[in-house]
Coordinates of C-alpha atoms in Angstrom, one line a residue:
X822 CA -20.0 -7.6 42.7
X823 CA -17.3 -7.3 45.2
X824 CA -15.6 -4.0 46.2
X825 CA -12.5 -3.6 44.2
X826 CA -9.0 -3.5 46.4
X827 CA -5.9 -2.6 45.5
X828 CA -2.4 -3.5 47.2
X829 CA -1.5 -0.8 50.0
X830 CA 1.4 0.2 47.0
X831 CA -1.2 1.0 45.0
X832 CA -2.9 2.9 47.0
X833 CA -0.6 6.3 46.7
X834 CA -2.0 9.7 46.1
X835 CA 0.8 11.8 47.2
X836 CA 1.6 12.3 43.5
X837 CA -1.9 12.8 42.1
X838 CA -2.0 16.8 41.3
X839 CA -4.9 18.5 43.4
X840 CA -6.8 19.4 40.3
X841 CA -6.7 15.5 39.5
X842 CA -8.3 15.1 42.9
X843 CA -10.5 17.7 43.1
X844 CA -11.9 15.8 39.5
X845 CA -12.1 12.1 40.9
X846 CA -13.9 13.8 43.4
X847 CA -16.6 15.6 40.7
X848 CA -17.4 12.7 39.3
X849 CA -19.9 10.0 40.1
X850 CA -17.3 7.5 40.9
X851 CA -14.3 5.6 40.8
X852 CA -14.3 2.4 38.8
X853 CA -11.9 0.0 37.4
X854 CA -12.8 -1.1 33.9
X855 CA -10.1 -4.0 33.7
X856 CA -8.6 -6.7 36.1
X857 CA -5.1 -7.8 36.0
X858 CA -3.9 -10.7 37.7
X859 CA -2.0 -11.5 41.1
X860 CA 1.9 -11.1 40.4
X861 CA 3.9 -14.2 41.2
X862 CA 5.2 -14.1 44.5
X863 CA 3.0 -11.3 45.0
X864 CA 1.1 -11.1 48.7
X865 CA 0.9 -7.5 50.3
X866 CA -1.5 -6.5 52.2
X867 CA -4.7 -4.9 50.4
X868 CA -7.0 -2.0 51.2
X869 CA -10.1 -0.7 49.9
X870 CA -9.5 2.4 47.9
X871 CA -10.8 5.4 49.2
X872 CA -11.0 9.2 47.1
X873 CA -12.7 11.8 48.6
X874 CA -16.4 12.8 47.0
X875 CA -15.9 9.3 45.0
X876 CA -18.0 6.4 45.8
X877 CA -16.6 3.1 46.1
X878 CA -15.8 1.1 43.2
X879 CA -16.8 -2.5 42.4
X880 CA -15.5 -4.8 39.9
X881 CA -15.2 -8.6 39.8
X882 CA -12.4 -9.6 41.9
X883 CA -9.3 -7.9 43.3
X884 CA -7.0 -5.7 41.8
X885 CA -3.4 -5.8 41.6
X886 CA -0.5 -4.5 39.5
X887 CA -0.6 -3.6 35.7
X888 CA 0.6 -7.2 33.9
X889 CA -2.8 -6.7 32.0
X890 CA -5.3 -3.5 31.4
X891 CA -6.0 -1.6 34.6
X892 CA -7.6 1.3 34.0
X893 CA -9.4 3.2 36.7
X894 CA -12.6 5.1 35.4
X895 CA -13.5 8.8 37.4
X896 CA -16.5 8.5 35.2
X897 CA -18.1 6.1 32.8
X898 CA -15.3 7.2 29.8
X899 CA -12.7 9.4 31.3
X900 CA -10.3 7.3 32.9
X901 CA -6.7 7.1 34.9
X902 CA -4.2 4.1 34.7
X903 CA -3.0 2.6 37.6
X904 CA 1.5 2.5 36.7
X905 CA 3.8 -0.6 37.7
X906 CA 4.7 2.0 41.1
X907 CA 0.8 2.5 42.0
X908 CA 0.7 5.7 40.7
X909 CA -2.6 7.0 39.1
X910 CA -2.5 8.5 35.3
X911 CA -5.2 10.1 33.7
X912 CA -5.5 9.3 30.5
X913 CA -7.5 10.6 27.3
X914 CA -11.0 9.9 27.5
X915 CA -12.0 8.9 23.9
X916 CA -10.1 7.0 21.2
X917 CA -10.4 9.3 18.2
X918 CA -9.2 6.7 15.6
X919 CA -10.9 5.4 12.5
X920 CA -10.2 1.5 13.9
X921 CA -11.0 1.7 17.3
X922 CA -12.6 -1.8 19.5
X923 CA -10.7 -4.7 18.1
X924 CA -8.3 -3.0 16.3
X925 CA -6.6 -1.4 19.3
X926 CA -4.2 -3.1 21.8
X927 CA -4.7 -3.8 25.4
X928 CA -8.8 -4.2 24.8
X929 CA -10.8 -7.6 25.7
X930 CA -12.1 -7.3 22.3
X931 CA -8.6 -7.7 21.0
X932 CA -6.0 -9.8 22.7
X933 CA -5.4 -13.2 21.4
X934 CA -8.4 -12.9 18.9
X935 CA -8.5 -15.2 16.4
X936 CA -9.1 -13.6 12.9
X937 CA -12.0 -14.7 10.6
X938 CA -10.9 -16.2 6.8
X939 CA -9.2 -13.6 4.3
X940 CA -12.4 -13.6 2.2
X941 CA -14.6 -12.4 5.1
X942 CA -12.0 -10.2 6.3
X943 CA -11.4 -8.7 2.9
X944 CA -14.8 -7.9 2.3
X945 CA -15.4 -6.3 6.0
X946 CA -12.9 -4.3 5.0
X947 CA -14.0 -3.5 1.6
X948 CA -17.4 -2.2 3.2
X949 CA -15.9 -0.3 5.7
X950 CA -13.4 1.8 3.4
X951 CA -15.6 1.9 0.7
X952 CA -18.4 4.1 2.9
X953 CA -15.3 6.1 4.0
X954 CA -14.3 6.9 1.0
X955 CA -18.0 8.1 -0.3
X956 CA -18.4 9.9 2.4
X957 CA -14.6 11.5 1.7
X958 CA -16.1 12.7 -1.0
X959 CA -19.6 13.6 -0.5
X960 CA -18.7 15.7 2.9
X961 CA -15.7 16.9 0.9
X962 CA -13.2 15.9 3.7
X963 CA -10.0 16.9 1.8
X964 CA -11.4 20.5 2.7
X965 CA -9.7 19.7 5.5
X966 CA -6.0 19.3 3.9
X967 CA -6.3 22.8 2.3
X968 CA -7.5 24.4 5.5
X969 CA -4.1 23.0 7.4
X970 CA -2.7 24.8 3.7
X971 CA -4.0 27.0 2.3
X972 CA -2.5 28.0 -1.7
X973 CA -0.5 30.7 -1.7
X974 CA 1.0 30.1 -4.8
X975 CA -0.7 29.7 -8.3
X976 CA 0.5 26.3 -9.0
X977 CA -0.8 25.0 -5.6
X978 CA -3.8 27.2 -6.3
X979 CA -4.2 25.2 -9.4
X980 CA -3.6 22.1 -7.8
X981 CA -6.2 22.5 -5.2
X982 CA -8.7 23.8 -8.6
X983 CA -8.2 20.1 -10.1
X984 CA -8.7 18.5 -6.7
X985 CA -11.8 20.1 -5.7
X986 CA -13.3 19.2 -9.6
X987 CA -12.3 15.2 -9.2
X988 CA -14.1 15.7 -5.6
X989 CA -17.0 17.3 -6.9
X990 CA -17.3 14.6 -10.1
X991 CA -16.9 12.0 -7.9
X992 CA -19.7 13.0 -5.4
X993 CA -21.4 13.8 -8.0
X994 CA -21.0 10.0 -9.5
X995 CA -22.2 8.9 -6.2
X996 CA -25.3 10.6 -6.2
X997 CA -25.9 9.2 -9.5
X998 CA -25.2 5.8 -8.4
X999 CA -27.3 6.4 -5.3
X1000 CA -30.5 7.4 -6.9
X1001 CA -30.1 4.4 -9.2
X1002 CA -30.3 2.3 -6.0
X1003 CA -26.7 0.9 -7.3
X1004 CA -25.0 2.2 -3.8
X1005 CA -27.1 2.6 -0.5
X1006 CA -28.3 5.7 0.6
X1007 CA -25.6 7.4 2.4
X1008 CA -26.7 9.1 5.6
X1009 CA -25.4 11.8 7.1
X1010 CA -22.8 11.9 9.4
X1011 CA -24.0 12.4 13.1
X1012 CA -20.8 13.8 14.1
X1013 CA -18.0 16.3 12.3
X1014 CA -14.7 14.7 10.4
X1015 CA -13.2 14.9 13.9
X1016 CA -14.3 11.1 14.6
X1017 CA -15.7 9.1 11.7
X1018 CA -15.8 5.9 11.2
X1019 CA -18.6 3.5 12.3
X1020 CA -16.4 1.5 14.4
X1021 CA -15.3 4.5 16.3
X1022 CA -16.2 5.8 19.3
X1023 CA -18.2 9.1 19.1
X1024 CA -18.2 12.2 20.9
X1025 CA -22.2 11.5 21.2
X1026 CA -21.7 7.9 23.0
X1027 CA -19.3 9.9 25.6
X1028 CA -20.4 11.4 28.5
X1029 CA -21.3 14.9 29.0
X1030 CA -18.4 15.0 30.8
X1031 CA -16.1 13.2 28.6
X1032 CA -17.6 15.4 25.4
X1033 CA -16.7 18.9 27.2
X1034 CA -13.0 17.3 28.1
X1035 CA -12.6 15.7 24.4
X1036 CA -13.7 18.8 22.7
X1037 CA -10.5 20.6 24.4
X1038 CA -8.2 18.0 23.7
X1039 CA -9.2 18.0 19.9
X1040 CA -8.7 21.8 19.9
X1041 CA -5.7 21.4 21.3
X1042 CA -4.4 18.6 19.0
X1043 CA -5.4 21.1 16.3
X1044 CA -3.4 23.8 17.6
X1045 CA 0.0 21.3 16.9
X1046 CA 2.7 22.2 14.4
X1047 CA 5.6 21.3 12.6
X1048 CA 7.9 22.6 10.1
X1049 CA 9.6 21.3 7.5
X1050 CA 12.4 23.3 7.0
X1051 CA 12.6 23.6 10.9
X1052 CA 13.4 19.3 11.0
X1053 CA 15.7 20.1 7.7
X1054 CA 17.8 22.7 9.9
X1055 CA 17.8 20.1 12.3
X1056 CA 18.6 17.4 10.0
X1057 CA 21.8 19.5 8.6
X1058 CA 23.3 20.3 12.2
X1059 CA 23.1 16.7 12.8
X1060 CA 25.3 16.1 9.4
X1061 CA 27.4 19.6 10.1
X1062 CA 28.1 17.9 13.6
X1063 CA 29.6 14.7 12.1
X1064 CA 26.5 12.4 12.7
X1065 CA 25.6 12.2 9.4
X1066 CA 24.4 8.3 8.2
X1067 CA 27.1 7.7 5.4
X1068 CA 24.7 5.8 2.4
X1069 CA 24.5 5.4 -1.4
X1070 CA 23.8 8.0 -4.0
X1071 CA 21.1 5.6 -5.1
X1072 CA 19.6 4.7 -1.2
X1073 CA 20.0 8.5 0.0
X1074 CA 17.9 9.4 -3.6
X1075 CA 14.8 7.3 -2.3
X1076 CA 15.4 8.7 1.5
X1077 CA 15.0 12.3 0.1
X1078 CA 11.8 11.1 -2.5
X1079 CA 10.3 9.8 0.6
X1080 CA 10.8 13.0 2.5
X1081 CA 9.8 15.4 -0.1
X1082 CA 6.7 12.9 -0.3
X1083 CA 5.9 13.5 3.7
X1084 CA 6.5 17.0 3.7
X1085 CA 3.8 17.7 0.6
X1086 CA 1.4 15.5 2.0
X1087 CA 1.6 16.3 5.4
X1088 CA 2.7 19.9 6.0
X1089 CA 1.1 21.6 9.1
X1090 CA -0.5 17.9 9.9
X1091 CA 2.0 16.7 12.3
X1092 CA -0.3 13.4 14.0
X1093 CA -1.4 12.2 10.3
X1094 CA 2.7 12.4 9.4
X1095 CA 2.9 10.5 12.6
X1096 CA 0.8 7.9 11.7
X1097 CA 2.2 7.4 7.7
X1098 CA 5.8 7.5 9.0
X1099 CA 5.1 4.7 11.7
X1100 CA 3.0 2.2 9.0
X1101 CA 5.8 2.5 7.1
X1102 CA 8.3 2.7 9.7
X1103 CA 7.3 -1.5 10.6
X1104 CA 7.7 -2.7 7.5
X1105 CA 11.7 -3.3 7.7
X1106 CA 11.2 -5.3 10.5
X1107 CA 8.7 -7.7 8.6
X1108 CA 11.0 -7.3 6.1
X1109 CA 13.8 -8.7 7.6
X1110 CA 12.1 -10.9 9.6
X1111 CA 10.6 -13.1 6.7
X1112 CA 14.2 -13.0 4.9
X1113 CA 15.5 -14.7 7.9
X1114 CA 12.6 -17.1 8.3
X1115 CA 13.1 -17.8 4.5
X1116 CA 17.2 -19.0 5.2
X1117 CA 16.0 -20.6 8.2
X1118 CA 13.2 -22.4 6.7
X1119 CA 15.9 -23.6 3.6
X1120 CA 18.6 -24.6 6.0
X1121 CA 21.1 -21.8 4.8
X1122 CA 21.0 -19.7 8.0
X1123 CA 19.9 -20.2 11.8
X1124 CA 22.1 -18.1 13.4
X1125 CA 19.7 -15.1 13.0
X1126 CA 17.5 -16.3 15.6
X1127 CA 18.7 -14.0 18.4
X1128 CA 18.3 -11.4 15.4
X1129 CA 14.6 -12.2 14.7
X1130 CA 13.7 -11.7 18.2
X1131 CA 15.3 -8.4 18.1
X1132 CA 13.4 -7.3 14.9
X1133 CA 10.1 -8.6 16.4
X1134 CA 10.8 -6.0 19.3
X1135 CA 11.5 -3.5 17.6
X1136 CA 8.2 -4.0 15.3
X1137 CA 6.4 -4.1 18.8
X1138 CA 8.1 -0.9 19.4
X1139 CA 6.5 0.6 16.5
X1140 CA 3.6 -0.5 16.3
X1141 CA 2.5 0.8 19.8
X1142 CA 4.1 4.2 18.3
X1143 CA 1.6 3.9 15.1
X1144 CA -1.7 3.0 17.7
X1145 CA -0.8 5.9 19.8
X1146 CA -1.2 8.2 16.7
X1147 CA -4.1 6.0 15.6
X1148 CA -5.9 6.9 19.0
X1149 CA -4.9 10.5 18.1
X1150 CA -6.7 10.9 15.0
X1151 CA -4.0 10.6 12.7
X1152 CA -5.7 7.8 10.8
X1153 CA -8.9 9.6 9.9
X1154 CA -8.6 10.6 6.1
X1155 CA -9.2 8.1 3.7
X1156 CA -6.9 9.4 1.6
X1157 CA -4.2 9.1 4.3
X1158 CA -5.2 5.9 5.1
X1159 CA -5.0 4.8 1.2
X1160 CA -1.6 6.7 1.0
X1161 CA 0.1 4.8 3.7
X1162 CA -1.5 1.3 3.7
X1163 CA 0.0 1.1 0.0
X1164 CA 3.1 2.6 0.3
X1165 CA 4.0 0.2 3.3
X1166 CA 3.3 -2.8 1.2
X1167 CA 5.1 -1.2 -2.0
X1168 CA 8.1 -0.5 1.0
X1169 CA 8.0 -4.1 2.4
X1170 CA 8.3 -5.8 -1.2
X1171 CA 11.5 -3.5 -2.2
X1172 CA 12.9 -4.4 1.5
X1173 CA 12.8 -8.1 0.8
X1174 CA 14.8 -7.9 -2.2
X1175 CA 17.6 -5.6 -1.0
X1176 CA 17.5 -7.5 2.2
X1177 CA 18.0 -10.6 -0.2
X1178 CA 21.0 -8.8 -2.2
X1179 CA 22.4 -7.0 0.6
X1180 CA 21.6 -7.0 4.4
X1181 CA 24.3 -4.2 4.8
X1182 CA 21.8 -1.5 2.8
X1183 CA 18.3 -2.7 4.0
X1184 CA 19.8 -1.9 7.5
X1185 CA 21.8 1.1 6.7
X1186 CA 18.4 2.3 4.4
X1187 CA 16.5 1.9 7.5
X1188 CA 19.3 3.5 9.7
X1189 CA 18.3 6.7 7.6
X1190 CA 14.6 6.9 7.7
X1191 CA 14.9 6.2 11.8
X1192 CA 17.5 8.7 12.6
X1193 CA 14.8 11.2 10.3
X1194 CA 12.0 10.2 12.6
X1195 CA 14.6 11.4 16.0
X1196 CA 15.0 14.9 14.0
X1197 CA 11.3 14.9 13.0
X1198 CA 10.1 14.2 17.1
X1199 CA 13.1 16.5 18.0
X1200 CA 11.7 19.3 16.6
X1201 CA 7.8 18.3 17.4
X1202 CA 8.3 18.0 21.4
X1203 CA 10.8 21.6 21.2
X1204 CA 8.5 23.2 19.1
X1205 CA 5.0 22.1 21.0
X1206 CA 6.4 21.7 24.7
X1207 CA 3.7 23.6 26.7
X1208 CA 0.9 22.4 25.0
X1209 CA 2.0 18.8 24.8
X1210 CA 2.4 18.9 28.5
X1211 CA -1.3 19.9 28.6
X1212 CA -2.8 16.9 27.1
X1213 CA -3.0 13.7 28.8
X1214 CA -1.3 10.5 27.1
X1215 CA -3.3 7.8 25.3
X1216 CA -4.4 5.0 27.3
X1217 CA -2.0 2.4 25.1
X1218 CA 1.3 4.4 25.3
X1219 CA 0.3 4.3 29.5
X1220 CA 0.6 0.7 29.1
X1221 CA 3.1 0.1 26.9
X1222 CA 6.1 2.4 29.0
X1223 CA 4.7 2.1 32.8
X1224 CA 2.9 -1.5 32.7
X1225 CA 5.0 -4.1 34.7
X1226 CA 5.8 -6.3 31.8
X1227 CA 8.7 -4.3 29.8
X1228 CA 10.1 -7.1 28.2
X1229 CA 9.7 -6.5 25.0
X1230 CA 10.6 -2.7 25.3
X1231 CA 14.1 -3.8 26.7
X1232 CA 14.5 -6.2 23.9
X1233 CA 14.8 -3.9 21.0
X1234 CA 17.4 -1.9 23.2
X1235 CA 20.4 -3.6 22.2
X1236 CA 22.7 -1.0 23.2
X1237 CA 21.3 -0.1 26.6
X1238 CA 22.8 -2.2 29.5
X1239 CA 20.3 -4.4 31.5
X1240 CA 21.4 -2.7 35.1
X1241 CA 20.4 0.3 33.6
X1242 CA 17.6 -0.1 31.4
X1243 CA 15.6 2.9 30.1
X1244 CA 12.0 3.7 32.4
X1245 CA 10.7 6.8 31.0
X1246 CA 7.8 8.9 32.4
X1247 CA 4.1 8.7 30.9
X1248 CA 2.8 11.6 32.6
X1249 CA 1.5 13.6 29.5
X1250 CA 1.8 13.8 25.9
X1251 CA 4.9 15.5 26.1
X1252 CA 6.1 12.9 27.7
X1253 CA 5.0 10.3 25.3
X1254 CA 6.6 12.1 22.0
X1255 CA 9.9 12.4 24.2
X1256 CA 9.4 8.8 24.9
X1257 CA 9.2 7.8 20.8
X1258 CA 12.2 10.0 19.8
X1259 CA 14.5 8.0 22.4
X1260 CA 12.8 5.0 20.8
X1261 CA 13.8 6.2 17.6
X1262 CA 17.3 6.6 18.9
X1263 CA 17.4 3.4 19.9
X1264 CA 16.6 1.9 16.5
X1265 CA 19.4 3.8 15.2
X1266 CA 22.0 2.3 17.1
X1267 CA 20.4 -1.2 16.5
X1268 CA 20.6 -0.6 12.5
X1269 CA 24.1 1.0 12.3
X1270 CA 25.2 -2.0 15.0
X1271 CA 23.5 -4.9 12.5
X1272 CA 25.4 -2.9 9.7
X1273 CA 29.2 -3.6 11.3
X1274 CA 28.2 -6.6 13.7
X1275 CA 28.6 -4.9 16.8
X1276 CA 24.9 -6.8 17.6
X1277 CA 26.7 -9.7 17.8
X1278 CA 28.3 -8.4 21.0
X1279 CA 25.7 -6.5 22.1
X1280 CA 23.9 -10.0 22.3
X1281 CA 26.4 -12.1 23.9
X1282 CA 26.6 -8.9 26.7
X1283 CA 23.2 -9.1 27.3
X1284 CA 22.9 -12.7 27.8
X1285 CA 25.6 -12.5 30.3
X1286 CA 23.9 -10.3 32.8
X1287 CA 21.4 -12.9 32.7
X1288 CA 17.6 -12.9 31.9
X1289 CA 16.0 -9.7 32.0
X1290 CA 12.2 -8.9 33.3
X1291 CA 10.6 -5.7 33.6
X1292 CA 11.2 -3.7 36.8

């Protein structure tokens, strides 16, 4: 094992807070935990990093800047990310997320894996949810829904009667079916709802160090809200101030069943509407994507090349939005996991056919639910400021707004210019849901430009400045 180096840029502290320090130097050491490789063109001059109270850290190989995972570790879980600019950025500890290993971005377990045959994948699956959902109902997690809100009406208080009774048959089932060896004994849950899942990682696999630290985030992340008439009131001054999205009775009648949906099923659970809102919130893009593969593949239509790569990006774009709620939690419940998975294929099947009648209203239907996500992040980062500049950021929104490779962030961006493209900050959660509401923005003014063909300018602009890397 080599001691690692990093290039003298790297190798910048003046930016790292003093309580940041004062932790690097607590812990046992510094480590990196991934390599990236040497830049083209790149050849500074390297020097061993040095933090005071840390001992030296060794990894295979030198260290240089972020075109791949670097992630500097102050202890064996909690760890900082090393930015494009050398700067250092702690970032959470844990993953709290029902898929976690494989199933999350930036890991070795993940990139360019090759996926086994739908039969063995199906049935993985099929284990995997089906312990979830007995244990959903054995340790009574929908508990946790009427905790968040609790009835204070008779109707919800009658809901929430004929809920708990299907709960308590269906444990009850599985008890049955347990002590007639049908199912396997289930076993009891080491941990509290807070991290299930067998692929995730635990607050007992941790350090002790990482535990004390994830046990304040999680009451923190607790401590988040949102209102729903608060992103309505926000929602109208938008429309008051001329910005509405001009639609369809029949289009603007499945945008408000939608919303009505999210705002029963979520209400005071912010990350877990977070997470629905961005499974559903990719499947336009496939949508549209496979429409234009379709005319392509037929011979009708290649001009929508330039337009699949756009769509691609902007499916990128949400996809590192739905891991950075996944790595918050907001994928724990079954139930929310069942309510979203289907609803996004249901959403992807009634996208290809009014993508197949009409382009114009599959863009202009996804123009709405979009510039609904800005209000609904609007009033999350206004409402939750101090607190959400108290928490670090995930590990995969680090990479995915301050690695060096930005090229598919610019790409969905048709409307920003390429000598001025957007490089936000990723200093802190707040940071992060500031960061997703711009995003949101941004597919906004792609969907109303694919509605009137302004894209088509937007594209011939940008591939006049020339080509375009990350800076």
């Amino acid at each position: 094992m080599l001691p690692v180096t990093l290039s003298q840029k790297q190798v910048r502290f003046g930016n790292w807070s003093a309580s940041s320090r004062a932790t690097a130097a607590a812990r046992r050491s510094l480590r990196v935990r991934a390599v990236a490789q040497v830049p083209k063109g790149q050849n500074e001059p390297r020097t061993e990093v040095a933090v005071p109270g840390a001992k030296p850290p060794v990894v295979r190989g030198n260290v240089f800047f972020t075109t791949s995972l670097d992630s500097v570790s102050t202890d064996e879980e909690c760890s900082a990310f090393i930015d494009r600019d050398g700067e250092f950025v702690e970032v959470l500890c844990c993953d709290y997320g029902f898929r976690t290993g494989a199933s999350r971005m930036y890991s070795k377990d993940a990139d360019g894996r090759i996926p086994r045959n739908a039969f063995q994948m199906a049935w993985s699956n099929f284990q995997q949810e089906l312990l979830a959902l007995r244990q959903s109902f054995r340790f009574d997690d929908f508990a946790l829904i009427s905790e968040a809100n609790p009835p204070r009406s008779a109707l919800r208080r009658a809901a929430y009667g004929v809920g708990q009774a299907v709960v308590d048959g269906l444990g009850a089932l599985d008890r049955a079916l347990e002590k007639s060896q049908v199912l396997d004994k289930l076993r009891p849950r080491p941990i509290t709802i807070d991290v299930i899942g067998d692929r995730s990682k635990l607050l007992n696999e941790c350090t002790e160090t990482a535990r004390t630290f994830t046990h304040q985030v999680r009451a923190k992340l607790k401590q988040l809200q949102l209102s729903n008439q608060a992103v309505w009131d926000r929602e109208h001054a938008r429309e008051r101030a001329g910005q509405a999205v001009e639609t369809p009775w029949f289009i603007k009648g499945v945008y408000l069943s939608l919303c009505l949906l999210l705002d029963v099923l979520f209400e005071n659970r912010p990350i877990q509407r977070f997470w629905f809102l961005e499974t559903v919130a990719r499947m336009p893009y496939f949508s549209y994507i496979s429409m234009l593969h379709l005319y392509e593949s037929f011979g009708w239509w290649r001009a929508g090349a330039e337009l699949r790569k756009i769509h691609f990006a902007e499916e990128w774009n949400e996809l590192h939005h739905l891991q950075i709620m996944e790595s918050l939690g907001g994928d724990q419940l079954w139930l929310d996991r069942f309510c979203a998975l289907h609803a996004a294929v249901v959403y992807y099947w009634i996208l290809l056919g009014l993508y197949f009648f009409s382009p114009e209203l599959a863009y202009n239907f996804s123009e709405l639910i979009e510039a609904h996500a800005v209000d609904t992040y609007g009033e999350f980062v206004d409402a939750n400021e101090e607190l959400l500049k108290s928490l670090p950021p995930p590990l995969v929104a680090a990479m995915y707004y301050r690695s060096q490779d930005l090229y598919m962030f610019d790409s969905f961006q048709t409307s920003q210019p390429l000598l001025n493209p957007r490089r936000p900050a990723c200093n802190n959660l707040y940071d992060v849901f500031c960061n997703i509401r711009d995003d949101e923005m941004e597919h906004v003014k792609t969907m109303r430009a694919c509605q009137d063909a302004t894209v088509q300018q937007d594209i011939v602009s940008r591939r006049e400045e020339g080509p375009r890397i990350g800076l």
